[in-house]
Amino acid sequence: MKIMTCPINGPRLISEFAYAGELKEMPDPTQVSDEQWADYVFNKNGPAGIKREWWCHTASGVWFIAERDTTRDVIMRTYLYQAEVALT
Amino acid sequence: MMRLPTLAGEWIDRTRTVTFTFESEPVTGYEGDTISTALAAGGARVFGRSFKYHRPRGFLSFANHDVNVMTQVESVGRSIPNVRGDVEAPIAHSKVTAVNTRGGLKNDRYAFLNRLSTFLPVGFYYKAFHSKRLFPTWERLFRRITGLGTVDLEASHRSTPKRYDFCDVLVIGAGPAGLSAALAAASTGADVLLVDENRALGGSGLYARAGTESVLAKTETLVRAVLAEPRIRVLLSSFASGYYADHWVSVIAPEAMVKVRARSVVIAQGAYEQPCVFRGNDLPGVMLASAAQRLLYRFSVAPARRIAVLTANAEGYAAALDAKSRGLEVAAVLDLRATPGPDSADLMAQLSQQGIRVITDVKPIEAVAGRDGSVARLRYRVGGSEEAIAVDGVWMSVGFAPASAFLHQAGATMRYESSIEQFVPERLPAGLYACGKVAGAYDLAARIADGERAGRQAVSALGSVDALPVAPVMPVRECPNHPYPVFAHLAGKEFVDFDEDLQIKDIENACQEGFDSTELLKRYSTMGMGPSQGKHSNLNALRILAAWRGDAMGAHALTTSRPMFHPVPMAHLAGRGFMPERKTPMDADHARLGAVWMPAANWRRPEYYAVPDVSREAAITAEVHAVRNGVGLIDVGTLGKIEAHGARAGEFLDRIYTARYSNLKVGMTRYGLMLDESGVIIDDGVIARLTPECFYFTTTTGNSATLFREFGRLATWWGIPVGLVNLTGHYAAFNLAGPQSRAVLSQLTDMDLSDAAFPYLAVREGLVAGVPCRLMRVGFVGELGYEIHLPFEFGSELWRAVLQAGQGHGIRPFGVEAQRMLRLEKGHVIIGQDTDGVTNALEIDAPWAIKMDKAFFIGQRSLAVLAKQPLRQTLVGFQMPLGVTERPKECHLIIEQGRIAGRVTSVGFSPTLGRVIGLALVDPTVAHQSHLRVRREAGVEASLEVTSHPFYDPAGARQKMELAS
């Protein structure tokens, strides 16, 4: 079983975590066309490679971002959304 | 007797004997013997029958791969199938029989199959089952003939605990390389776990001695150092069965599975000695030299009196010296090579001193069986002439295959190193290291040095996600492996795979028929698919395949290895199901009231309360009537219950639900519909505002955990500071509903329940029967009603108090079935039943719940897109004529003009209305029709009258008490 490192709780079994898809910022709904909105809602980024994803440590409810290299099945790093993404 | 004189370090205790029966004959062995060694010590040569041809078989590897020596062991009420005689200890007084015989080992009635081998070609099953007509005949025949042990269906439950272990470095294999690796890792301060399938440390260092003490002495020095090292823990008689992600290794210990989490893993599992492929190489008495050495030194059993060693490496010469030193007669060392290497030459001098002749450039022709079926003679060709030698044992020492299954499982790649004619690691994943024979190191000093290197590396790169480059293969003076130890015979029976009885021609014919790649060859011929998983056959088969195709050895990869490494008893794999069933605090009360349970997500809820001598339908009907005409009480504590705190909590809920909450008055509740980003309905609930900065709301039972989690993500993503508390398990909840509910409640509380003080849709906090409660006046089942939420520890107490207070009003507990009907009568939509994974919010016709003029809510933008398109489906109510009780079921199709125009989503007989009512999701083009056709089954259709819904009290007057007050 894989190990994932929660930014708050440290390394834990992957079974303690839940996945919630790719980190994808929502476009401003009032500014986009119907087509652009549909692209945001329905199209996911498929190719293997380094992915930024939402993960949750379910036991503590901590949400964070994990960068995974899906070609090697390696979790590169994990960090809090509010600490890195929200600031940029 | 074939038991040799006592030897220091032997694994048997000659002071204690063990008695059992084998094939009804009494057998006595020593404590420490395996089933096979106890038999062999008594002179037996045949322990089992082969899988396909039922040929008599004895020792081959004596290393847990003697698949033809599987037994059924019966002992005090247990019958254990497929016990491997070569490694398993006999249970005292047990009854042991060989599997896969008809009429016993000696007189196996299926032995005639040996003569039918011509008619059992490779791919026989595929060919036999190709004919549909003959399929059943073949199936019956095969089911009768094939198969190994018998599963004991009466076996009692045996608990197989799971243990957990953690270490910095896990070393698998405790031969010289593994011992050395463990010591090197521990010397740097690492916590080391050393695992070996044998019952003693030392590996081949204990038995491949070349008749001297020096190998043993060096090995024992390592063993003592390991045992003295406090940072090394040792797990013996335990094999690593599977490698899983991030160095998670399952180890099968005698009584438990141990799940080991290591930070790095050193594979020092050595190499499996491989048979020489020649006619009769499966006769009892023909065995791997290492098997014989293990017998000589571990169990002091002589597997033969007079042997020939068929060899192609120095290890064979060493084995001859071991045989001699244990008192066996060595008739000759027959070397396949024209020129023995330098190590062999050194040993040859010792052999000649002991009068043992060495013949080189030998090509075996066949091993010939004597009258007892075991080997009596070995015929071979040398220098153009044929010779024969009378022996009762032939030891094969022609090379090894790396025990690389774990490396493959972990994702390593291997390459063929032609200097040693062996596959060696090419790329290893991060944190995985290989040393010793599996990595191509054969000389004892080289193995020890290689182990030290791996042990140091395993610590130096701890925690890195990048792999170190693979260390170069240690140099050898002499190649340990013959490149092609395969000698075809016109009459066949040169066995490549002993599990599946595959001969050279089977491999070649499979290639001829087009299955000429390793993975295809395996599946077509079943090569390597037996219980030993090709540990002694894959390499030779690969050599035959490469030779047949004219390719170099490195051109073809070995087949993929997957867990398990050895077969693992199912008991170790079976887990204790962890499917917790949640119970509300009133569970015991429900049981006393006669609840018939049904699952609701991971909860159990009363479906209805059984009444003696009353049918299920009648009981449910009575519950419905009680609510409509008097008062009922239902446990709704399985609902998700969440609190949201903070100045922006209202804004947060505005974004999550379709309605508006930032303007909700304190003390009031509002229905909420939740969508996903595509506008599909995913949940609903009631949101109450307790204070300006505290909302309390419910979700559906099944979604509570995932939604609570998702709310946390949304708050993080949106950057809205909101405190979320999941009170689902902390709060009990029940709904007191019916025209008499206020009268019942007023007996228990001083709260002002008047319409003015506690109007419809209001929420109040106060004491009920002395318990602090949150009360919500909601329409739930369309009657005057109060949903009462309270700390779970008071749940049972208040439940009973309410039932007590309601006695004079004919109160009745009601279950989920009555609730469904009561809500269906009101046309309430059940999310997930009347909607599905694509039903959007426009399709259920609830415009009152959707505030498109809000700044934002999830799904809003998609609804704006959907609103421009025609509806795909819409929800309609239907009823059936009075007196019709035959009704469609949920999911029955609406058929209009020969095409599917929708489906029934909810249906039931309404006791209140006296007729069948229901909801259907239909194509909007048929929604205006007065009637719809529903297909109940092939050829049986019924007419549904489309009607408005709610079916009952459409104005909602009853829940607001406008009629009753």
Tab-separated table of C-alpha atoms in Angstrom, chain B residues 236-554:
chain	number	residue	atom	x	y	z
B	236	LEU	CA	12.599	-17.357	10.335
B	237	SER	CA	10.321	-19.991	8.778
B	238	SER	CA	8.656	-17.003	7.148
B	239	PHE	CA	8.545	-16.192	3.477
B	240	ALA	CA	7.927	-12.867	1.846
B	241	SER	CA	4.884	-13.534	-0.325
B	242	GLY	CA	4.283	-10.273	-2.130
B	243	TYR	CA	5.833	-6.920	-2.805
B	244	TYR	CA	3.477	-3.953	-2.889
B	245	ALA	CA	3.858	-0.222	-3.396
B	246	ASP	CA	6.243	1.756	-1.221
B	247	HIS	CA	8.075	-1.247	0.204
B	248	TRP	CA	5.027	-2.880	1.722
B	249	VAL	CA	5.823	-6.562	1.939
B	250	SER	CA	3.577	-9.361	3.102
B	251	VAL	CA	5.463	-11.993	5.048
B	252	ILE	CA	3.830	-15.326	5.794
B	253	ALA	CA	5.018	-16.408	9.227
B	254	PRO	CA	3.974	-19.791	10.646
B	255	GLU	CA	0.819	-18.525	12.345
B	256	ALA	CA	0.247	-15.061	10.961
B	257	MET	CA	0.675	-12.795	8.030
B	258	VAL	CA	3.031	-9.959	8.887
B	259	LYS	CA	2.629	-6.789	6.875
B	260	VAL	CA	6.035	-5.178	6.858
B	261	ARG	CA	6.531	-1.556	5.963
B	262	ALA	CA	10.168	-1.019	5.129
B	263	ARG	CA	11.940	2.125	4.022
B	264	SER	CA	14.146	0.090	1.734
B	265	VAL	CA	14.351	-3.565	0.753
B	266	VAL	CA	17.358	-5.749	0.008
B	267	ILE	CA	16.582	-8.833	-2.081
B	268	ALA	CA	19.074	-11.570	-1.276
B	269	GLN	CA	16.877	-14.496	-2.232
B	270	GLY	CA	19.595	-16.323	-4.099
B	271	ALA	CA	18.994	-18.582	-7.068
B	272	TYR	CA	17.001	-21.701	-7.777
B	273	GLU	CA	19.074	-24.570	-9.045
B	274	GLN	CA	17.767	-25.690	-12.440
B	275	PRO	CA	17.374	-29.218	-13.734
B	276	CYS	CA	19.213	-30.624	-16.689
B	277	VAL	CA	16.649	-31.548	-19.347
B	278	PHE	CA	17.144	-35.132	-20.525
B	279	ARG	CA	15.048	-38.240	-20.831
B	280	GLY	CA	14.156	-39.632	-17.443
B	281	ASN	CA	15.273	-36.542	-15.528
B	282	ASP	CA	12.146	-36.915	-13.406
B	283	LEU	CA	12.796	-40.445	-12.168
B	284	PRO	CA	12.863	-40.799	-8.398
B	285	GLY	CA	16.511	-40.574	-7.422
B	286	VAL	CA	17.314	-37.925	-10.040
B	287	MET	CA	17.400	-34.611	-8.223
B	288	LEU	CA	19.079	-31.253	-8.013
B	289	ALA	CA	22.480	-31.431	-6.336
B	290	SER	CA	21.498	-28.691	-3.908
B	291	ALA	CA	18.445	-30.740	-2.883
B	292	ALA	CA	20.762	-33.627	-2.052
B	293	GLN	CA	23.128	-31.348	-0.129
B	294	ARG	CA	20.224	-30.020	1.942
B	295	LEU	CA	19.218	-33.587	2.743
B	296	LEU	CA	22.761	-34.553	3.722
B	297	TYR	CA	23.438	-31.681	6.066
B	298	ARG	CA	20.075	-30.497	7.375
B	299	PHE	CA	18.390	-33.830	7.886
B	300	SER	CA	21.246	-36.320	7.720
B	301	VAL	CA	19.390	-38.305	5.098
B	302	ALA	CA	21.191	-40.015	2.228
B	303	PRO	CA	18.955	-39.831	-0.836
B	304	ALA	CA	21.018	-42.537	-2.554
B	305	ARG	CA	23.914	-44.930	-1.951
B	306	ARG	CA	25.806	-44.592	-5.179
B	307	ILE	CA	25.497	-41.452	-7.233
B	308	ALA	CA	26.639	-39.776	-10.397
B	309	VAL	CA	26.854	-36.008	-10.494
B	310	LEU	CA	25.781	-34.540	-13.800
B	311	THR	CA	27.337	-31.119	-13.760
B	312	ALA	CA	28.452	-28.055	-15.642
B	313	ASN	CA	29.838	-25.928	-12.834
B	314	ALA	CA	32.073	-25.982	-9.791
B	315	GLU	CA	29.012	-26.360	-7.558
B	316	GLY	CA	28.573	-29.901	-8.925
B	317	TYR	CA	32.141	-30.802	-8.035
B	318	ALA	CA	31.550	-29.411	-4.564
B	319	ALA	CA	28.379	-31.507	-4.240
B	320	ALA	CA	30.361	-34.637	-5.140
B	321	LEU	CA	32.771	-33.820	-2.314
B	322	ASP	CA	29.827	-33.326	0.038
B	323	ALA	CA	28.415	-36.720	-0.950
B	324	LYS	CA	31.763	-38.337	-0.343
B	325	SER	CA	32.273	-36.658	3.018
B	326	ARG	CA	28.844	-37.923	4.148
B	327	GLY	CA	29.805	-41.446	3.174
B	328	LEU	CA	28.068	-41.866	-0.161
B	329	GLU	CA	29.737	-43.573	-3.063
B	330	VAL	CA	30.348	-41.221	-5.978
B	331	ALA	CA	30.478	-43.308	-9.133
B	332	ALA	CA	31.524	-40.399	-11.320
B	333	VAL	CA	31.321	-36.705	-11.915
B	334	LEU	CA	30.005	-36.279	-15.441
B	335	ASP	CA	30.780	-32.825	-16.750
B	336	LEU	CA	28.833	-31.492	-19.731
B	337	ARG	CA	31.699	-29.151	-20.494
B	338	ALA	CA	34.755	-30.096	-22.503
B	339	THR	CA	36.966	-27.993	-20.257
B	340	PRO	CA	36.075	-27.467	-16.624
B	341	GLY	CA	36.705	-23.970	-15.256
B	342	PRO	CA	39.409	-22.987	-12.756
B	343	ASP	CA	37.266	-23.506	-9.647
B	344	SER	CA	36.253	-26.943	-10.883
B	345	ALA	CA	39.859	-27.764	-11.642
B	346	ASP	CA	40.819	-26.991	-8.026
B	347	LEU	CA	38.065	-29.280	-6.746
B	348	MET	CA	38.883	-31.930	-9.330
B	349	ALA	CA	42.248	-32.397	-7.616
B	350	GLN	CA	40.466	-33.143	-4.340
B	351	LEU	CA	38.094	-35.527	-6.087
B	352	SER	CA	40.876	-37.497	-7.684
B	353	GLN	CA	42.606	-37.743	-4.298
B	354	GLN	CA	39.444	-39.467	-3.094
B	355	GLY	CA	39.408	-41.736	-6.111
B	356	ILE	CA	36.460	-40.103	-7.830
B	357	ARG	CA	36.745	-39.968	-11.577
B	358	VAL	CA	35.656	-36.978	-13.612
B	359	ILE	CA	34.476	-37.483	-17.176
B	360	THR	CA	34.170	-34.376	-19.342
B	361	ASP	CA	32.266	-33.534	-22.514
B	362	VAL	CA	29.382	-35.770	-21.480
B	363	LYS	CA	25.979	-35.690	-23.157
B	364	PRO	CA	23.286	-37.463	-21.160
B	365	ILE	CA	21.055	-39.826	-23.133
B	366	GLU	CA	18.651	-41.043	-20.502
B	367	ALA	CA	18.156	-42.077	-16.945
B	368	VAL	CA	16.783	-45.602	-16.837
B	369	ALA	CA	14.424	-46.834	-14.154
B	370	GLY	CA	14.981	-50.018	-12.242
B	371	ARG	CA	12.316	-52.455	-11.154
B	372	ASP	CA	11.123	-50.177	-8.323
B	373	GLY	CA	10.583	-47.309	-10.773
B	374	SER	CA	13.453	-45.192	-9.480
B	375	VAL	CA	16.689	-44.513	-11.298
B	376	ALA	CA	19.041	-47.482	-11.759
B	377	ARG	CA	21.279	-46.429	-14.607
B	378	LEU	CA	22.401	-43.305	-16.408
B	379	ARG	CA	23.237	-43.626	-20.092
B	380	TYR	CA	25.339	-40.944	-21.690
B	381	ARG	CA	27.470	-40.263	-24.709
B	382	VAL	CA	31.100	-39.309	-24.450
B	383	GLY	CA	33.634	-38.920	-27.227
B	384	GLY	CA	31.352	-40.537	-29.802
B	385	SER	CA	30.619	-43.678	-27.771
B	386	GLU	CA	27.758	-44.565	-25.483
B	387	GLU	CA	28.393	-45.497	-21.904
B	388	ALA	CA	26.241	-46.328	-18.924
B	389	ILE	CA	26.789	-46.146	-15.224
B	390	ALA	CA	24.850	-48.020	-12.569
B	391	VAL	CA	23.695	-45.636	-9.860
B	392	ASP	CA	20.686	-45.135	-7.598
B	393	GLY	CA	21.072	-41.375	-7.608
B	394	VAL	CA	21.762	-38.741	-10.249
B	395	TRP	CA	22.468	-35.234	-8.991
B	396	MET	CA	22.034	-32.434	-11.449
B	397	SER	CA	24.172	-29.320	-11.087
B	398	VAL	CA	24.076	-27.452	-14.349
B	399	GLY	CA	23.115	-23.950	-13.306
B	400	PHE	CA	20.734	-21.604	-11.572
B	401	ALA	CA	17.953	-19.161	-12.232
B	402	PRO	CA	17.917	-15.993	-10.134
B	403	ALA	CA	15.106	-15.856	-7.578
B	404	SER	CA	14.004	-12.595	-9.118
B	405	ALA	CA	10.229	-12.795	-8.614
B	406	PHE	CA	10.316	-10.037	-6.019
B	407	LEU	CA	12.471	-7.838	-8.211
B	408	HIS	CA	9.906	-8.189	-10.990
B	409	GLN	CA	7.033	-7.520	-8.614
B	410	ALA	CA	8.739	-4.338	-7.482
B	411	GLY	CA	9.152	-3.152	-11.051
B	412	ALA	CA	12.799	-4.024	-11.706
B	413	THR	CA	13.964	-4.901	-15.197
B	414	MET	CA	16.462	-7.661	-15.865
B	415	ARG	CA	19.070	-8.146	-18.570
B	416	TYR	CA	20.859	-11.264	-19.698
B	417	GLU	CA	24.522	-11.223	-18.652
B	418	SER	CA	26.214	-13.608	-21.062
B	419	SER	CA	29.450	-13.862	-19.038
B	420	ILE	CA	27.511	-15.844	-16.434
B	421	GLU	CA	24.590	-16.951	-18.664
B	422	GLN	CA	22.105	-15.438	-16.233
B	423	PHE	CA	19.531	-12.695	-15.957
B	424	VAL	CA	20.744	-9.959	-13.608
B	425	PRO	CA	19.092	-6.691	-12.508
B	426	GLU	CA	19.264	-3.966	-15.108
B	427	ARG	CA	17.203	-1.241	-13.417
B	428	LEU	CA	15.965	-1.324	-9.851
B	429	PRO	CA	13.270	0.956	-8.461
B	430	ALA	CA	14.202	3.462	-5.759
B	431	GLY	CA	14.828	1.835	-2.406
B	432	LEU	CA	15.209	-1.690	-3.790
B	433	TYR	CA	18.550	-3.458	-3.871
B	434	ALA	CA	19.695	-6.891	-4.978
B	435	CYS	CA	22.763	-8.813	-3.906
B	436	GLY	CA	24.235	-12.284	-3.970
B	437	LYS	CA	23.280	-14.940	-6.499
B	438	VAL	CA	20.131	-13.104	-7.606
B	439	ALA	CA	22.480	-10.323	-8.742
B	440	GLY	CA	25.015	-12.705	-10.271
B	441	ALA	CA	27.509	-13.038	-7.380
B	442	TYR	CA	28.434	-16.701	-6.836
B	443	ASP	CA	31.753	-16.936	-5.092
B	444	LEU	CA	31.301	-16.854	-1.289
B	445	ALA	CA	33.614	-13.873	-0.817
B	446	ALA	CA	31.874	-12.079	-3.689
B	447	ARG	CA	28.449	-12.726	-2.167
B	448	ILE	CA	29.568	-11.372	1.188
B	449	ALA	CA	31.085	-8.275	-0.431
B	450	ASP	CA	28.003	-7.777	-2.598
B	451	GLY	CA	25.757	-8.030	0.445
B	452	GLU	CA	27.817	-5.435	2.268
B	453	ARG	CA	27.502	-3.097	-0.704
B	454	ALA	CA	23.725	-3.537	-0.862
B	455	GLY	CA	23.322	-3.083	2.892
B	456	ARG	CA	25.244	0.164	2.834
B	457	GLN	CA	23.379	1.456	-0.218
B	458	ALA	CA	20.022	0.609	1.341
B	459	VAL	CA	20.774	2.991	4.185
B	460	SER	CA	22.567	5.691	2.223
B	461	ALA	CA	19.602	6.405	-0.043
B	462	LEU	CA	16.817	6.045	2.553
B	463	GLY	CA	13.823	8.176	1.651
B	464	SER	CA	14.999	9.154	-1.821
B	465	VAL	CA	12.521	8.726	-4.660
B	466	ASP	CA	15.361	8.338	-7.139
B	467	ALA	CA	16.985	4.976	-7.736
B	468	LEU	CA	20.706	4.436	-7.434
B	469	PRO	CA	22.425	2.933	-10.478
B	470	VAL	CA	22.623	-0.865	-10.332
B	471	ALA	CA	25.978	-2.128	-9.069
B	472	PRO	CA	28.078	-4.014	-11.619
B	473	VAL	CA	27.955	-7.810	-11.475
B	474	MET	CA	30.693	-9.248	-9.266
B	475	PRO	CA	33.375	-10.999	-11.324
B	476	VAL	CA	33.385	-14.822	-11.376
B	477	ARG	CA	36.281	-17.124	-12.112
B	478	GLU	CA	33.998	-19.721	-13.584
B	479	CYS	CA	30.565	-19.473	-15.134
B	480	PRO	CA	28.047	-21.138	-12.820
B	481	ASN	CA	25.451	-21.700	-15.533
B	482	HIS	CA	25.390	-23.950	-18.563
B	483	PRO	CA	23.955	-22.006	-21.505
B	484	TYR	CA	21.831	-24.885	-22.832
B	485	PRO	CA	21.537	-27.951	-20.613
B	486	VAL	CA	18.859	-29.476	-22.832
B	487	PHE	CA	19.253	-32.910	-24.435
B	488	ALA	CA	16.372	-34.061	-26.584
B	489	HIS	CA	15.593	-37.766	-26.965
B	490	LEU	CA	13.575	-39.339	-29.755
B	491	ALA	CA	11.335	-41.039	-27.215
B	492	GLY	CA	10.783	-37.798	-25.269
B	493	LYS	CA	10.039	-37.674	-21.519
B	494	GLU	CA	12.765	-35.079	-21.044
B	495	PHE	CA	10.907	-32.901	-18.594
B	496	VAL	CA	11.117	-29.139	-18.742
B	497	ASP	CA	8.266	-28.416	-16.351
B	498	PHE	CA	7.718	-30.962	-13.599
B	499	ASP	CA	4.501	-29.330	-12.324
B	500	GLU	CA	2.717	-29.672	-15.630
B	501	ASP	CA	4.645	-32.602	-17.155
B	502	LEU	CA	5.856	-30.631	-20.152
B	503	GLN	CA	8.546	-32.107	-22.370
B	504	ILE	CA	10.833	-30.530	-24.932
B	505	LYS	CA	8.490	-31.384	-27.777
B	506	ASP	CA	5.594	-29.637	-26.012
B	507	ILE	CA	7.549	-26.385	-25.956
B	508	GLU	CA	8.693	-26.818	-29.540
B	509	ASN	CA	5.218	-27.774	-30.762
B	510	ALA	CA	3.737	-24.724	-29.049
B	511	CYS	CA	6.297	-22.584	-30.869
B	512	GLN	CA	5.496	-24.413	-34.090
B	513	GLU	CA	1.803	-23.657	-33.598
B	514	GLY	CA	2.621	-19.969	-33.351
B	515	PHE	CA	2.825	-19.446	-29.608
B	516	ASP	CA	6.455	-18.451	-29.877
B	517	SER	CA	6.752	-15.635	-27.355
B	518	THR	CA	7.171	-16.184	-23.633
B	519	GLU	CA	3.768	-14.934	-22.535
B	520	LEU	CA	1.929	-16.854	-25.279
B	521	LEU	CA	3.992	-19.966	-24.765
B	522	LYS	CA	3.190	-19.900	-21.066
B	523	ARG	CA	-0.537	-19.636	-21.548
B	524	TYR	CA	-0.785	-22.122	-24.379
B	525	SER	CA	1.436	-24.804	-22.920
B	526	THR	CA	0.689	-24.020	-19.211
B	527	MET	CA	4.472	-23.834	-18.793
B	528	GLY	CA	5.287	-22.259	-15.446
B	529	MET	CA	1.614	-22.152	-14.471
B	530	GLY	CA	1.814	-24.958	-11.921
B	531	PRO	CA	2.096	-24.474	-8.181
B	532	SER	CA	5.851	-23.766	-8.345
B	533	GLN	CA	5.178	-21.037	-10.912
B	534	GLY	CA	8.051	-22.027	-13.165
B	535	LYS	CA	10.774	-21.665	-10.564
B	536	HIS	CA	12.554	-24.652	-12.083
B	537	SER	CA	11.145	-24.510	-15.603
B	538	ASN	CA	10.821	-20.970	-16.958
B	539	LEU	CA	14.514	-20.581	-17.711
B	540	ASN	CA	14.915	-23.840	-19.617
B	541	ALA	CA	11.703	-23.194	-21.539
B	542	LEU	CA	13.004	-19.748	-22.448
B	543	ARG	CA	16.240	-21.339	-23.664
B	544	ILE	CA	14.318	-23.804	-25.831
B	545	LEU	CA	12.155	-20.973	-27.180
B	546	ALA	CA	15.180	-18.802	-27.987
B	547	ALA	CA	16.963	-21.735	-29.643
B	548	TRP	CA	13.849	-22.637	-31.655
B	549	ARG	CA	13.595	-19.082	-32.921
B	550	GLY	CA	17.342	-18.738	-33.395
B	551	ASP	CA	17.460	-15.768	-31.020
B	552	ALA	CA	20.019	-14.860	-28.406
B	553	MET	CA	18.934	-15.477	-24.782
B	554	GLY	CA	18.602	-11.800	-23.956
